[in-house]
């Protein structure tokens, strides 16, 4: 089902020309300070005549929603909590036409204005990607109130706003016995946000990332056009926007593929002391036809009492053996698996699970199991968030780093990183699990290593404010740099997921042979480089090269 084109409210060429010449004579906005890691808000030139005229220009728009020009400090923060840039204004749209008419106005002002636009979902970017200094932030969650439409049939799907949270989609689709196929580990993120990157979790080995499970998008381009696109209609824009880092358009609606939803989950954790056995078992499971439904892993360095911590949520298969297990300060590797089932399928599920476990090479005493509801399993990270918030440990710097490592290089990577660079556990989990590239669509903007199987390795550190030790922000950033320098020096052929670079040359290297297609799409759909300035790929009024 397509979406109608949205008209622009009370706009005409005379108004645009007047605004254009006002700004032309006033001169350009002073150079914007680029985002730098900081705990200080960057000042917006609210007292300048240029900003006042830009404010006046925005106020001429007739909207269903509204702008806020004061008290916008929330839009200058994100989950990473290291980059803070105060915008000129925040748009709280109530309709897609609010977004399209606003961007069209900014586009018509041309390069005489340096006003840029950042779409902000639930604020979980890490390095200021959803911020714009002295620009306009669009609060996409204002759109999520639009009613979701679930369509049942042979190929069920749901139409949702780009500002809707995945957790809300889960609850709505479950009313019809359905749910999306692919997830992220944390569901309190917006659709537009995850689809602009990829959306990866333990189901990606089977279904691919979230961007592989989309039938159709509605997008507002950097020229203010509202375009409905799919693999058959405007496919260049469709595939460009998926994993496109917000560079070609703002996702205002998405059609998400659904499948029958289970009611229960058998949730399993086991430990390995041998890295080769750990990776062989993971690679075996993701290539097996009748495998688990979710497969992830994580690395545990020099941590004691791990099994006791699991006991609050998991039961050991053999309590007596588990009580005798001692980590002895070793680096251990946890394999986490889940099998979906319905209550009437318990016996069959248990048999299949037992058969799979017999083929694996984990430490027998570390087999822990749990049975939880499907919702409880998918929303598991939110419980950790609640606990951390109560302790005041959620809104701290999160210098996360996510890498995609080719299968052929994962042992070299592990030997150096876990043998030399990381000598102690970081203040947060280290995820490590493989995916099948054959399940991923290569037409999207997402860049991955040049192998059929590669690993996601995620260093999810939380920095302790004011700490000068190993858990301090500076120390973690230095550690991240050392890891990246090793990968570059050893020519491992990695790619960053949720990438962040400071220069266009670095971005060019990231995209490699796909760079020309990327800049061609930018030139076609956002020629003035209005959108997503926080990614630092392009700058407004500077030619796209």
GROMACS .gro file of C-alpha atoms in nm, residues 138-353:
model
  216
  138UNK     CA    1   1.361   1.690   1.395
  139UNK     CA    2   1.211   1.501   1.687
  140UNK     CA    3   1.097   1.189   1.500
  141UNK     CA    4   0.919   1.043   1.801
  142UNK     CA    5   0.650   1.308   1.748
  143UNK     CA    6   0.541   1.100   1.448
  144UNK     CA    7   0.511   0.771   1.632
  145UNK     CA    8   0.155   0.847   1.747
  146UNK     CA    9   0.033   0.760   1.398
  147UNK     CA   10  -0.160   0.433   1.413
  148UNK     CA   11   0.023   0.117   1.309
  149UNK     CA   12  -0.146  -0.091   1.041
  150UNK     CA   13  -0.094  -0.468   1.061
  151UNK     CA   14  -0.173  -0.664   0.745
  152UNK     CA   15  -0.219  -1.040   0.774
  153UNK     CA   16  -0.195  -1.288   0.488
  154UNK     CA   17   0.065  -1.503   0.314
  155UNK     CA   18   0.323  -1.224   0.344
  156UNK     CA   19   0.217  -1.030   0.654
  157UNK     CA   20   0.359  -0.686   0.726
  158UNK     CA   21   0.307  -0.378   0.937
  159UNK     CA   22   0.314  -0.014   0.829
  160UNK     CA   23   0.474   0.204   1.095
  161UNK     CA   24   0.600   0.555   1.145
  162UNK     CA   25   0.973   0.614   1.116
  163UNK     CA   26   0.961   0.749   1.470
  164UNK     CA   27   0.796   0.441   1.619
  165UNK     CA   28   0.984   0.232   1.876
  166UNK     CA   29   1.046  -0.135   1.801
  167UNK     CA   30   0.914  -0.234   2.143
  168UNK     CA   31   0.577  -0.080   2.052
  169UNK     CA   32   0.577  -0.264   1.718
  170UNK     CA   33   0.638  -0.590   1.903
  171UNK     CA   34   0.342  -0.537   2.135
  172UNK     CA   35   0.109  -0.431   1.852
  173UNK     CA   36   0.196  -0.714   1.612
  174UNK     CA   37   0.170  -0.976   1.886
  175UNK     CA   38  -0.202  -0.893   1.905
  176UNK     CA   39  -0.224  -1.066   1.565
  177UNK     CA   40   0.011  -1.350   1.657
  178UNK     CA   41   0.289  -1.195   1.446
  179UNK     CA   42   0.618  -1.015   1.497
  180UNK     CA   43   0.913  -0.878   1.294
  181UNK     CA   44   1.178  -1.134   1.203
  182UNK     CA   45   1.498  -0.949   1.284
  183UNK     CA   46   1.576  -0.737   1.587
  184UNK     CA   47   1.835  -0.532   1.767
  185UNK     CA   48   1.937  -0.632   2.121
  186UNK     CA   49   1.770  -0.317   2.254
  187UNK     CA   50   1.413  -0.248   2.138
  188UNK     CA   51   1.367   0.107   2.265
  189UNK     CA   52   1.501   0.248   1.938
  190UNK     CA   53   1.314   0.403   1.646
  191UNK     CA   54   1.250   0.233   1.314
  192UNK     CA   55   1.411   0.514   1.115
  193UNK     CA   56   1.717   0.507   1.337
  194UNK     CA   57   1.799   0.137   1.307
  195UNK     CA   58   1.710   0.117   0.938
  196UNK     CA   59   1.956   0.400   0.871
  197UNK     CA   60   2.232   0.171   0.997
  198UNK     CA   61   2.133  -0.198   0.966
  199UNK     CA   62   1.980  -0.333   1.287
  200UNK     CA   63   2.176  -0.639   1.396
  201UNK     CA   64   2.112  -0.899   1.663
  202UNK     CA   65   2.129  -1.274   1.715
  203UNK     CA   66   1.867  -1.343   1.444
  204UNK     CA   67   2.080  -1.183   1.169
  205UNK     CA   68   2.252  -1.512   1.077
  206UNK     CA   69   1.914  -1.641   0.960
  207UNK     CA   70   1.710  -1.340   0.849
  208UNK     CA   71   1.979  -1.082   0.784
  209UNK     CA   72   1.968  -0.742   0.957
  210UNK     CA   73   1.653  -0.537   0.991
  211UNK     CA   74   1.722  -0.354   0.663
  212UNK     CA   75   1.676  -0.688   0.483
  213UNK     CA   76   1.323  -0.723   0.614
  214UNK     CA   77   1.163  -0.408   0.476
  215UNK     CA   78   0.919  -0.406   0.185
  216UNK     CA   79   0.869  -0.033   0.139
  217UNK     CA   80   0.971   0.308   0.271
  218UNK     CA   81   0.835   0.658   0.267
  219UNK     CA   82   1.124   0.905   0.259
  220UNK     CA   83   1.161   1.284   0.271
  221UNK     CA   84   1.468   1.376   0.067
  222UNK     CA   85   1.706   1.666   0.119
  223UNK     CA   86   1.498   1.863  -0.131
  224UNK     CA   87   1.178   1.818   0.066
  225UNK     CA   88   1.025   1.563  -0.170
  226UNK     CA   89   0.811   1.287  -0.022
  227UNK     CA   90   0.883   0.963  -0.209
  228UNK     CA   91   0.744   0.614  -0.158
  229UNK     CA   92   1.007   0.363  -0.262
  230UNK     CA   93   1.067  -0.011  -0.273
  231UNK     CA   94   1.279  -0.262  -0.463
  232UNK     CA   95   1.051  -0.205  -0.764
  233UNK     CA   96   0.971   0.165  -0.723
  234UNK     CA   97   1.258   0.413  -0.697
  235UNK     CA   98   1.492   0.127  -0.596
  236UNK     CA   99   1.802   0.348  -0.597
  237UNK     CA  100   1.657   0.560  -0.318
  238UNK     CA  101   1.513   0.257  -0.137
  239UNK     CA  102   1.843   0.070  -0.118
  240UNK     CA  103   2.039   0.390  -0.065
  241UNK     CA  104   1.841   0.491   0.243
  242UNK     CA  105   1.868   0.145   0.400
  243UNK     CA  106   2.198   0.159   0.586
  244UNK     CA  107   2.256   0.504   0.435
  245UNK     CA  108   2.335   0.684   0.763
  246UNK     CA  109   2.057   0.935   0.702
  247UNK     CA  110   2.240   1.090   0.407
  248UNK     CA  111   1.974   1.061   0.137
  249UNK     CA  112   1.647   1.108   0.318
  250UNK     CA  113   1.452   1.086   0.641
  251UNK     CA  114   1.249   0.767   0.685
  252UNK     CA  115   0.895   0.871   0.777
  253UNK     CA  116   0.722   0.537   0.723
  254UNK     CA  117   0.833   0.175   0.679
  255UNK     CA  118   0.662  -0.147   0.580
  256UNK     CA  119   0.816  -0.424   0.793
  257UNK     CA  120   0.797  -0.795   0.710
  258UNK     CA  121   0.635  -1.014   0.977
  259UNK     CA  122   0.625  -1.384   1.067
  260UNK     CA  123   0.423  -1.596   1.313
  261UNK     CA  124   0.537  -1.516   1.667
  262UNK     CA  125   0.619  -1.781   1.928
  263UNK     CA  126   0.505  -1.749   2.285
  264UNK     CA  127   0.808  -1.889   2.466
  265UNK     CA  128   1.188  -1.904   2.443
  266UNK     CA  129   1.436  -2.161   2.570
  267UNK     CA  130   1.734  -1.942   2.661
  268UNK     CA  131   2.074  -2.109   2.699
  269UNK     CA  132   2.425  -2.004   2.799
  270UNK     CA  133   2.745  -2.210   2.796
  271UNK     CA  134   3.113  -2.128   2.842
  272UNK     CA  135   3.429  -2.213   2.650
  273UNK     CA  136   3.791  -2.175   2.751
  274UNK     CA  137   3.919  -2.253   2.401
  275UNK     CA  138   3.865  -1.984   2.138
  276UNK     CA  139   3.886  -2.225   1.843
  277UNK     CA  140   3.610  -2.445   1.983
  278UNK     CA  141   3.399  -2.137   2.053
  279UNK     CA  142   3.423  -2.006   1.695
  280UNK     CA  143   3.386  -2.349   1.533
  281UNK     CA  144   3.065  -2.412   1.724
  282UNK     CA  145   2.927  -2.069   1.638
  283UNK     CA  146   3.009  -2.113   1.270
  284UNK     CA  147   2.857  -2.462   1.273
  285UNK     CA  148   2.533  -2.336   1.426
  286UNK     CA  149   2.483  -2.046   1.184
  287UNK     CA  150   2.534  -2.280   0.888
  288UNK     CA  151   2.302  -2.555   1.015
  289UNK     CA  152   1.957  -2.584   0.862
  290UNK     CA  153   1.775  -2.674   1.183
  291UNK     CA  154   1.964  -2.458   1.431
  292UNK     CA  155   1.872  -2.222   1.711
  293UNK     CA  156   1.668  -1.910   1.638
  294UNK     CA  157   1.910  -1.671   1.805
  295UNK     CA  158   2.288  -1.704   1.836
  296UNK     CA  159   2.522  -1.456   2.001
  297UNK     CA  160   2.844  -1.478   2.199
  298UNK     CA  161   3.055  -1.265   2.427
  299UNK     CA  162   3.406  -1.252   2.568
  300UNK     CA  163   3.474  -1.254   2.941
  301UNK     CA  164   3.821  -1.142   3.057
  302UNK     CA  165   3.944  -1.202   3.410
  303UNK     CA  166   3.602  -1.209   3.570
  304UNK     CA  167   3.512  -1.428   3.868
  305UNK     CA  168   3.177  -1.534   4.009
  306UNK     CA  169   3.019  -1.532   3.664
  307UNK     CA  170   2.803  -1.842   3.708
  308UNK     CA  171   2.670  -1.715   4.039
  309UNK     CA  172   2.559  -1.399   3.863
  310UNK     CA  173   2.370  -1.607   3.607
  311UNK     CA  174   2.176  -1.798   3.872
  312UNK     CA  175   1.926  -1.517   3.925
  313UNK     CA  176   1.792  -1.577   3.573
  314UNK     CA  177   1.924  -1.921   3.471
  315UNK     CA  178   1.934  -2.269   3.620
  316UNK     CA  179   2.243  -2.490   3.582
  317UNK     CA  180   2.182  -2.822   3.407
  318UNK     CA  181   2.404  -2.989   3.670
  319UNK     CA  182   2.406  -2.778   3.991
  320UNK     CA  183   2.673  -2.990   4.158
  321UNK     CA  184   2.920  -2.956   3.868
  322UNK     CA  185   2.841  -2.588   3.824
  323UNK     CA  186   2.923  -2.519   4.189
  324UNK     CA  187   3.274  -2.660   4.135
  325UNK     CA  188   3.351  -2.445   3.830
  326UNK     CA  189   3.632  -2.192   3.877
  327UNK     CA  190   3.726  -1.943   3.608
  328UNK     CA  191   4.083  -1.907   3.747
  329UNK     CA  192   4.116  -1.564   3.584
  330UNK     CA  193   4.103  -1.716   3.237
  331UNK     CA  194   3.961  -1.548   2.930
  332UNK     CA  195   3.633  -1.729   2.869
  333UNK     CA  196   3.387  -1.721   2.582
  334UNK     CA  197   3.014  -1.743   2.631
  335UNK     CA  198   2.782  -1.884   2.367
  336UNK     CA  199   2.425  -1.762   2.408
  337UNK     CA  200   2.146  -1.936   2.220
  338UNK     CA  201   1.768  -1.934   2.209
  339UNK     CA  202   1.506  -2.166   2.068
  340UNK     CA  203   1.154  -2.032   2.010
  341UNK     CA  204   0.852  -2.250   2.081
  342UNK     CA  205   0.489  -2.263   2.182
  343UNK     CA  206   0.373  -2.443   2.498
  344UNK     CA  207   0.231  -2.738   2.302
  345UNK     CA  208   0.570  -2.789   2.135
  346UNK     CA  209   0.779  -2.821   2.451
  347UNK     CA  210   0.875  -3.188   2.412
  348UNK     CA  211   0.981  -3.150   2.048
  349UNK     CA  212   1.173  -2.832   2.128
  350UNK     CA  213   1.356  -3.001   2.416
  351UNK     CA  214   1.459  -3.290   2.192
  352UNK     CA  215   1.591  -3.059   1.919
  353UNK     CA  216   1.774  -2.845   2.171
   0.00000   0.00000   0.00000
